[in-house]
Tab-separated table of C-alpha atoms in Angstrom:
chain	number	residue	atom	x	y	z
A	824	MET	CA	0.000	0.000	0.000
A	825	ALA	CA	1.196	3.508	-0.793
A	826	VAL	CA	2.343	5.139	2.449
A	827	SER	CA	1.360	8.675	3.405
A	828	LEU	CA	4.360	10.706	4.541
A	829	GLY	CA	2.519	12.862	7.049
A	830	SER	CA	2.013	16.537	7.749
A	831	SER	CA	5.687	17.538	7.564
A	832	TRP	CA	5.819	16.363	3.968
A	833	ALA	CA	2.508	18.008	3.125
A	834	SER	CA	3.922	21.333	4.286
A	835	ALA	CA	6.954	20.808	2.034
A	836	LEU	CA	4.796	20.990	-1.103
A	837	PRO	CA	2.656	23.796	-2.526
A	838	ASP	CA	-0.961	23.882	-1.359
A	839	GLY	CA	-3.213	21.191	-2.785
A	840	PHE	CA	-0.454	18.649	-3.443
A	841	ASP	CA	0.044	15.302	-1.715
A	842	ILE	CA	3.033	12.939	-1.737
A	843	ARG	CA	3.092	9.245	-0.889
A	844	VAL	CA	5.562	6.382	-1.184
A	845	LEU	CA	4.449	4.170	-4.065
A	846	THR	CA	7.085	1.572	-3.147
A	847	ASP	CA	10.164	1.322	-0.942
A	848	GLN	CA	11.388	-1.903	-2.540
A	849	VAL	CA	13.590	-0.486	-5.326
A	850	PRO	CA	17.157	-0.276	-3.945
A	851	ASN	CA	19.256	2.461	-5.606
A	852	ALA	CA	16.378	3.594	-7.863
A	853	ARG	CA	17.593	5.853	-10.687
A	854	GLN	CA	15.963	6.632	-14.068
A	855	MET	CA	12.314	5.640	-14.546
A	856	VAL	CA	10.097	5.118	-17.596
A	857	GLU	CA	6.401	4.267	-17.958
A	858	SER	CA	5.263	1.635	-20.462
A	859	GLU	CA	2.008	1.602	-22.410
A	860	SER	CA	0.485	-0.778	-19.860
A	861	GLY	CA	1.402	1.521	-16.961
A	862	ASN	CA	4.341	-0.482	-15.630
A	863	ILE	CA	7.272	1.562	-14.328
A	864	TYR	CA	10.737	0.326	-15.279
A	865	VAL	CA	13.599	1.527	-13.097
A	866	GLY	CA	17.353	1.444	-13.564
A	867	THR	CA	20.041	1.447	-10.871
A	868	ARG	CA	23.687	2.399	-10.604
A	869	ARG	CA	25.438	0.575	-7.756
A	870	GLN	CA	22.791	-2.143	-7.406
A	871	GLY	CA	23.278	-3.599	-10.897
A	872	ASP	CA	19.578	-4.458	-11.209
A	873	VAL	CA	16.702	-3.281	-13.375
A	874	TYR	CA	13.208	-3.387	-11.885
A	875	ALA	CA	9.622	-3.589	-13.043
A	876	VAL	CA	7.322	-1.703	-10.669
A	877	VAL	CA	3.732	-2.742	-11.339
A	878	PRO	CA	1.211	-0.411	-9.652
A	879	ASN	CA	-2.137	-1.740	-8.529
A	880	ASN	CA	-5.294	-0.422	-10.168
A	881	GLU	CA	-5.678	2.521	-7.788
A	882	MET	CA	-1.959	3.420	-7.612
A	883	LYS	CA	-2.046	2.739	-3.869
A	884	GLY	CA	0.836	0.308	-3.991
A	885	ALA	CA	2.910	-1.776	-6.369
A	886	SER	CA	4.607	-5.118	-6.817
A	887	VAL	CA	8.291	-5.092	-7.711
A	888	HIS	CA	10.103	-7.565	-9.972
A	889	VAL	CA	13.825	-7.790	-10.716
A	890	ILE	CA	14.047	-8.192	-14.494
A	891	ALA	CA	17.835	-8.017	-14.915
A	892	SER	CA	20.768	-8.455	-12.523
A	893	ASP	CA	24.551	-8.138	-12.349
A	894	LEU	CA	24.745	-5.473	-15.045
A	895	PRO	CA	27.418	-2.725	-14.976
A	896	MET	CA	25.624	0.399	-13.735
A	897	PRO	CA	22.335	-0.094	-15.664
A	898	SER	CA	20.960	3.301	-14.694
A	899	GLY	CA	19.320	4.380	-17.974
A	900	VAL	CA	15.928	3.141	-19.204
A	901	VAL	CA	13.621	4.190	-22.032
A	902	MET	CA	10.759	2.582	-23.966
A	903	LEU	CA	11.032	2.060	-27.732
A	904	ASN	CA	8.158	0.429	-29.648
A	905	GLY	CA	7.204	-1.778	-26.713
A	906	ASP	CA	10.801	-2.755	-25.978
A	907	LEU	CA	12.737	-1.701	-22.893
A	908	ILE	CA	16.106	-0.148	-23.725
A	909	ILE	CA	18.682	-0.238	-20.911
A	910	GLY	CA	21.764	1.974	-20.728
A	911	ALA	CA	24.622	0.348	-18.815
A	912	LEU	CA	28.283	1.352	-18.534
A	913	ASN	CA	29.522	0.504	-22.032
A	914	GLN	CA	26.372	-1.198	-23.292
A	915	ILE	CA	22.972	-0.419	-24.703
A	916	LEU	CA	20.668	-3.397	-24.179
A	917	ARG	CA	17.153	-4.350	-25.284
A	918	ILE	CA	14.373	-6.489	-23.797
A	919	ARG	CA	11.692	-7.021	-26.425
A	920	ASP	CA	7.982	-6.724	-25.574
A	921	ILE	CA	8.856	-6.035	-21.964
A	922	ASP	CA	5.292	-5.815	-20.659
A	923	THR	CA	4.649	-9.438	-21.654
A	924	VAL	CA	7.894	-10.936	-20.322
A	925	TYR	CA	8.996	-8.915	-17.270
A	926	ALA	CA	7.896	-11.605	-14.795
A	927	ASN	CA	9.671	-14.490	-16.549
A	928	THR	CA	13.433	-13.804	-16.634
A	929	PRO	CA	13.398	-12.016	-19.983
A	930	ASN	CA	16.058	-12.410	-22.643
A	931	ILE	CA	18.447	-9.461	-22.955
A	932	GLU	CA	19.834	-8.489	-26.366
A	933	THR	CA	22.885	-6.310	-26.925
A	934	ILE	CA	22.519	-3.334	-29.265
A	935	THR	CA	26.132	-2.329	-28.634
A	936	ASP	CA	28.871	-3.025	-26.105
A	937	GLU	CA	31.374	-0.636	-27.667
A	938	LEU	CA	30.750	2.498	-25.628
A	939	PRO	CA	33.594	3.801	-23.423
A	940	ASP	CA	33.975	1.698	-20.280
A	941	ALA	CA	35.412	4.302	-17.880
A	942	THR	CA	33.421	4.076	-14.658
A	943	HIS	CA	33.957	7.721	-13.608
A	944	HIS	CA	30.705	9.419	-14.700
A	945	GLY	CA	29.976	6.231	-16.644
A	946	TRP	CA	26.310	5.888	-15.706
A	947	LYS	CA	23.783	6.462	-18.459
A	948	TYR	CA	20.537	8.387	-18.929
A	949	LEU	CA	18.387	7.614	-21.971
A	950	GLU	CA	15.852	9.415	-24.137
A	951	ARG	CA	14.360	8.777	-27.565
A	952	ASP	CA	12.993	10.995	-30.304
A	953	SER	CA	9.927	10.724	-32.526
A	954	GLU	CA	11.975	8.993	-35.237
A	955	GLY	CA	13.098	6.229	-32.876
A	956	PHE	CA	16.701	7.339	-32.359
A	957	LEU	CA	18.211	7.012	-28.889
A	958	TYR	CA	20.047	9.709	-26.917
A	959	LEU	CA	22.541	8.925	-24.174
A	960	ASN	CA	25.217	10.640	-22.126
A	961	VAL	CA	28.885	9.697	-21.961
A	962	GLY	CA	30.293	11.590	-18.997
A	963	ALA	CA	33.841	12.878	-18.638
A	964	PRO	CA	36.097	10.103	-17.242
A	965	CYS	CA	37.528	12.467	-14.613
A	966	ASN	CA	36.749	15.638	-12.704
A	967	ILE	CA	38.189	17.993	-15.341
A	968	CYS	CA	40.306	16.723	-18.244
A	969	LEU	CA	40.573	16.697	-22.034
A	970	SER	CA	39.988	13.213	-23.457
A	971	GLU	CA	41.298	11.816	-26.738
A	972	ASP	CA	38.052	9.901	-27.323
A	973	GLU	CA	35.653	12.626	-28.455
A	974	ARG	CA	32.669	10.632	-27.227
A	975	PHE	CA	33.572	11.507	-23.644
A	976	ALA	CA	31.802	14.585	-22.248
A	977	SER	CA	29.013	14.395	-24.803
A	978	ILE	CA	25.444	13.420	-25.549
A	979	LEU	CA	25.291	10.821	-28.315
A	980	ARG	CA	22.544	10.076	-30.823
A	981	MET	CA	22.298	6.339	-31.561
A	982	ASP	CA	20.615	4.277	-34.261
A	983	PRO	CA	19.146	1.342	-32.282
A	984	ALA	CA	19.216	-0.862	-35.382
A	985	THR	CA	23.001	-0.693	-35.672
A	986	GLY	CA	24.378	0.846	-32.475
A	987	ASP	CA	26.090	3.535	-34.555
A	988	THR	CA	26.420	6.923	-32.851
A	989	THR	CA	26.966	10.561	-33.724
A	990	ILE	CA	27.728	13.384	-31.302
A	991	TYR	CA	24.613	15.445	-30.606
A	992	ALA	CA	26.109	17.796	-27.986
A	993	ARG	CA	29.741	18.409	-27.019
A	994	GLY	CA	31.384	19.859	-23.935
A	995	VAL	CA	28.918	18.194	-21.545
A	996	ARG	CA	30.757	17.167	-18.376
A	997	ASN	CA	28.182	14.949	-16.664
A	998	SER	CA	24.568	15.129	-17.767
A	999	VAL	CA	22.193	12.763	-15.991
A	1000	GLY	CA	18.930	14.159	-17.292
A	1001	PHE	CA	17.444	15.343	-20.556
A	1002	ALA	CA	13.979	15.913	-22.014
A	1003	TRP	CA	12.334	17.292	-25.146
A	1004	HIS	CA	10.621	20.661	-24.780
A	1005	PRO	CA	6.909	20.113	-25.509
A	1006	THR	CA	6.483	23.157	-27.782
A	1007	THR	CA	9.903	23.891	-29.313
A	1008	GLY	CA	10.956	20.259	-29.726
A	1009	LEU	CA	14.478	21.113	-28.534
A	1010	LEU	CA	16.462	18.888	-26.177
A	1011	TRP	CA	17.051	20.340	-22.702
A	1012	PHE	CA	19.588	18.731	-20.384
A	1013	SER	CA	21.131	19.152	-16.953
A	1014	ASP	CA	24.898	19.213	-16.480
A	1015	ASN	CA	26.866	18.849	-13.256
A	1016	GLY	CA	29.731	21.296	-12.766
A	1017	GLY	CA	33.295	20.454	-11.782
A	1018	ASP	CA	34.453	19.806	-8.234
A	1019	TRP	CA	37.174	21.502	-6.152
A	1020	MET	CA	36.732	24.892	-7.820
A	1021	GLY	CA	34.993	26.469	-4.829
A	1022	PRO	CA	31.831	26.059	-2.738
A	1023	GLU	CA	29.796	28.297	-5.067
A	1024	VAL	CA	31.633	27.633	-8.347
A	1025	PRO	CA	30.721	26.524	-10.924
A	1026	LEU	CA	26.962	26.821	-11.083
A	1027	GLU	CA	24.984	23.800	-12.266
A	1028	GLU	CA	23.668	24.124	-15.810
A	1029	ILE	CA	20.353	23.642	-17.565
A	1030	ASN	CA	21.144	23.692	-21.279
A	1031	VAL	CA	19.264	23.637	-24.589
A	1032	VAL	CA	20.551	22.067	-27.802
A	1033	SER	CA	19.530	24.427	-30.601
A	1034	THR	CA	21.879	22.964	-33.227
A	1035	PRO	CA	23.107	19.349	-33.134
A	1036	GLY	CA	26.844	19.177	-32.488
A	1037	GLU	CA	27.179	22.482	-30.647
A	1038	HIS	CA	29.709	22.798	-27.810
A	1039	PHE	CA	28.724	23.729	-24.241
A	1040	GLY	CA	32.191	24.604	-22.968
A	1041	TYR	CA	33.632	21.784	-20.847
A	1042	PRO	CA	36.546	21.461	-20.087
A	1043	PHE	CA	37.507	24.946	-21.312
A	1044	ILE	CA	34.645	27.048	-19.934
A	1045	HIS	CA	32.470	26.270	-16.914
A	1046	ALA	CA	28.895	27.531	-16.482
A	1047	GLY	CA	29.221	29.646	-19.598
A	1048	VAL	CA	31.660	32.217	-18.187
A	1049	VAL	CA	34.377	30.666	-15.964
A	1050	LYS	CA	37.647	29.894	-17.756
A	1051	ASP	CA	39.252	26.663	-16.592
A	1052	GLN	CA	42.658	27.292	-15.013
A	1053	ASN	CA	44.288	24.471	-16.996
A	1054	TYR	CA	42.381	24.403	-20.273
A	1055	GLY	CA	40.666	27.748	-20.683
A	1056	ALA	CA	43.305	30.479	-20.675
A	1057	ASP	CA	43.193	31.055	-24.442
A	1058	LYS	CA	39.467	30.344	-24.859
A	1059	ASN	CA	36.665	32.856	-25.397
A	1060	PRO	CA	33.468	32.038	-23.478
A	1061	ASP	CA	31.439	33.539	-26.316
A	1062	ASP	CA	32.604	30.732	-28.599
A	1063	TYR	CA	30.526	28.228	-26.616
A	1064	THR	CA	26.817	27.795	-25.985
A	1065	LYS	CA	25.788	29.343	-22.682
A	1066	PRO	CA	23.325	27.704	-20.279
A	1067	ALA	CA	19.653	28.579	-20.475
A	1068	PHE	CA	19.433	28.538	-16.668
A	1069	TYR	CA	21.667	28.110	-13.620
A	1070	ILE	CA	21.141	26.176	-10.390
A	1071	ARG	CA	23.258	26.647	-7.270
A	1072	ALA	CA	26.704	25.045	-7.437
A	1073	HIS	CA	26.999	21.417	-6.301
A	1074	SER	CA	23.225	20.889	-6.080
A	1075	ALA	CA	23.721	17.961	-8.508
A	1076	ALA	CA	20.824	18.546	-10.886
A	1077	LEU	CA	20.034	15.121	-12.367
A	1078	GLY	CA	16.767	13.877	-13.898
A	1079	ILE	CA	14.425	16.374	-15.556
A	1080	THR	CA	10.963	16.229	-17.097
A	1081	PHE	CA	8.535	18.692	-18.635
A	1082	TYR	CA	5.046	18.631	-17.160
A	1083	THR	CA	2.495	18.272	-19.965
A	1084	GLY	CA	-0.359	16.741	-17.976
A	1085	ASP	CA	-3.662	18.193	-16.843
A	1086	GLN	CA	-3.755	17.170	-13.168
A	1087	PHE	CA	-1.545	19.975	-11.810
A	1088	PRO	CA	-2.597	23.658	-11.859
A	1089	ALA	CA	-2.210	25.577	-15.110
A	1090	GLN	CA	0.887	27.413	-13.825
A	1091	TYR	CA	2.810	24.116	-14.081
A	1092	LYS	CA	1.920	23.453	-17.728
A	1093	ASN	CA	5.173	22.825	-19.639
A	1094	ALA	CA	7.198	23.543	-16.469
A	1095	LEU	CA	10.514	21.759	-16.036
A	1096	PHE	CA	10.839	19.619	-12.901
A	1097	VAL	CA	14.411	18.924	-11.748
A	1098	ALA	CA	15.655	16.263	-9.321
A	1099	GLU	CA	18.504	17.783	-7.296
A	1100	HIS	CA	20.516	14.876	-5.931
A	1101	GLY	CA	22.340	17.033	-3.394
A	1102	SER	CA	25.871	18.197	-2.681
A	1103	TRP	CA	28.946	16.498	-1.334
A	1104	ASN	CA	31.543	19.119	-2.351
A	1105	HIS	CA	30.270	22.211	-0.548
A	1106	ALA	CA	31.353	24.631	2.143
A	1107	PRO	CA	31.284	23.138	5.664
A	1108	GLY	CA	27.786	23.259	7.075
A	1109	ALA	CA	26.248	24.382	3.781
A	1110	PRO	CA	24.732	21.373	1.993
A	1111	ARG	CA	22.320	22.181	-0.811
A	1112	GLY	CA	20.056	20.448	-3.277
A	1113	TYR	CA	18.267	17.350	-1.913
A	1114	GLN	CA	15.002	18.562	-3.406
A	1115	VAL	CA	12.828	18.620	-6.492
A	1116	SER	CA	12.684	22.091	-7.997
A	1117	VAL	CA	10.570	23.532	-10.793
A	1118	ILE	CA	11.489	26.022	-13.519
A	1119	ARG	CA	8.619	27.886	-15.184
A	1120	GLU	CA	8.481	30.318	-18.067
A	1121	THR	CA	7.090	33.742	-17.179
A	1122	GLY	CA	6.651	36.925	-19.140
A	1123	SER	CA	10.002	38.149	-17.834
A	1124	GLY	CA	12.045	34.947	-18.139
A	1125	LEU	CA	12.467	31.687	-16.259
A	1126	ARG	CA	11.388	31.380	-12.620
A	1127	TYR	CA	12.912	28.853	-10.224
A	1128	ASP	CA	11.149	27.485	-7.119
A	1129	SER	CA	11.503	24.595	-4.731
A	1130	PHE	CA	8.717	22.050	-5.219
A	1131	VAL	CA	9.507	19.276	-2.697
A	1132	ASP	CA	12.269	20.032	-0.181
A	1133	GLN	CA	11.904	17.450	2.576
A	1134	TRP	CA	15.149	15.475	2.083
A	1135	LEU	CA	17.401	17.930	3.963
A	1136	ILE	CA	16.201	18.715	7.488
A	1137	ASP	CA	18.333	20.742	9.910
A	1138	GLY	CA	21.418	19.820	7.927
A	1139	LYS	CA	20.623	16.089	7.971
A	1140	VAL	CA	20.192	14.281	4.648
A	1141	THR	CA	17.187	11.938	4.652
A	1142	GLY	CA	17.100	11.007	0.959
A	1143	ARG	CA	18.462	11.828	-2.494
A	1144	PRO	CA	16.069	12.531	-5.378
A	1145	ASN	CA	17.443	11.144	-8.613
A	1146	ASP	CA	14.820	11.257	-11.361
A	1147	VAL	CA	11.372	12.690	-12.045
A	1148	LEU	CA	8.743	11.165	-14.324
A	1149	MET	CA	5.295	12.417	-15.270
A	1150	LEU	CA	2.821	9.563	-15.600
A	1151	ARG	CA	-0.004	9.537	-18.115
A	1152	ASP	CA	-2.503	10.204	-15.311
A	1153	GLY	CA	-0.729	13.515	-14.627
A	1154	SER	CA	0.904	12.527	-11.343
A	1155	LEU	CA	4.655	12.924	-10.827
A	1156	LEU	CA	7.030	10.185	-9.697
A	1157	ILE	CA	10.326	10.857	-7.911
A	1158	SER	CA	13.009	8.200	-7.462
A	1159	ASP	CA	15.264	8.232	-4.383
A	1160	ASP	CA	18.431	6.187	-4.790
A	1161	GLN	CA	19.460	6.524	-1.137
A	1162	ASN	CA	16.278	5.032	0.316
A	1163	GLY	CA	15.225	2.814	-2.591
A	1164	GLU	CA	11.878	4.568	-2.737
A	1165	ILE	CA	9.609	5.916	-5.446
A	1166	TYR	CA	7.326	8.757	-4.391
A	1167	ARG	CA	4.138	9.795	-6.185
A	1168	VAL	CA	2.968	13.418	-6.131
A	1169	THR	CA	-0.693	14.137	-6.875
A	1170	TYR	CA	-2.858	17.238	-6.882
A	1171	SER	CA	-6.396	17.365	-5.528
A	1172	GLY	CA	-7.055	21.107	-5.410
A	1173	ASP	CA	-8.394	23.472	-8.052
A	1174	ALA	CA	-6.487	22.852	-11.294
A	1175	ASP	CA	-7.415	26.230	-12.827
């Protein structure tokens, strides 16, 4: 049964919203995707498992099935024509007709196993486009460095029929979240800034790919304006694409999703929800992130607000949001890889 989180959680959301635990049986839950039947498939990083979360008819609870085990960081998941695509360290995998086989040890096919196998920032996040191409991140294999393999620090576009890739975005240090804008059709993505540059430097980035192949700065320029001390001395920040929005340094902005449903109030239509995993490299006594935030377009630009901020209480970390997913019923799921939980946010107030 879905568990209510009590009054303290209710006060951590805007008026009219409710949050409950759909399941707490998904250790290290990372990216999520909903299938046509309403099953939720969930990747992991350290756990090495991929899960099927099958909600009951009233979304008041769910059964959980392990559908794959002992994979190298299988954090990315996306649906493609009824198949589940899994992004692991150096592999893109496929389980055909997943909704019919998830409970019976399904067969796993390999689309490719020729991606870079560096474990530093090696976890994947997946998306697809309307033509059936896949999109995946290949993070920098270091904190800040210049790699010979140009696939590092990029977002790749992949043909799932062949496994062939092209570079869709360059200079992307460590993106763990991207989504298509519902009206412009452009790809937005989060990017985590470098460590050991300062407690408030560099800012986390929300970026937009306007032209495939464009360069977002790393490792030469950080957050659009900061020249790297080792690689940026002779670089001009104006030669690189600047972020569309900034989030506080070290908040670890990960999964993102645009809200296109009808359940939430109109002010959230096409808003971008962001899972902020939370800081580890911050000034003493100044942790930040550990929340789900929302970015909305206004007449004067983009507005940023906290949406759920109950995972950091009096300096104590109680959970780490990793991904956000809008379901077809208009509710919002949040994965928590520290607690192995998936939360479901609903709205019962006036949606006007």
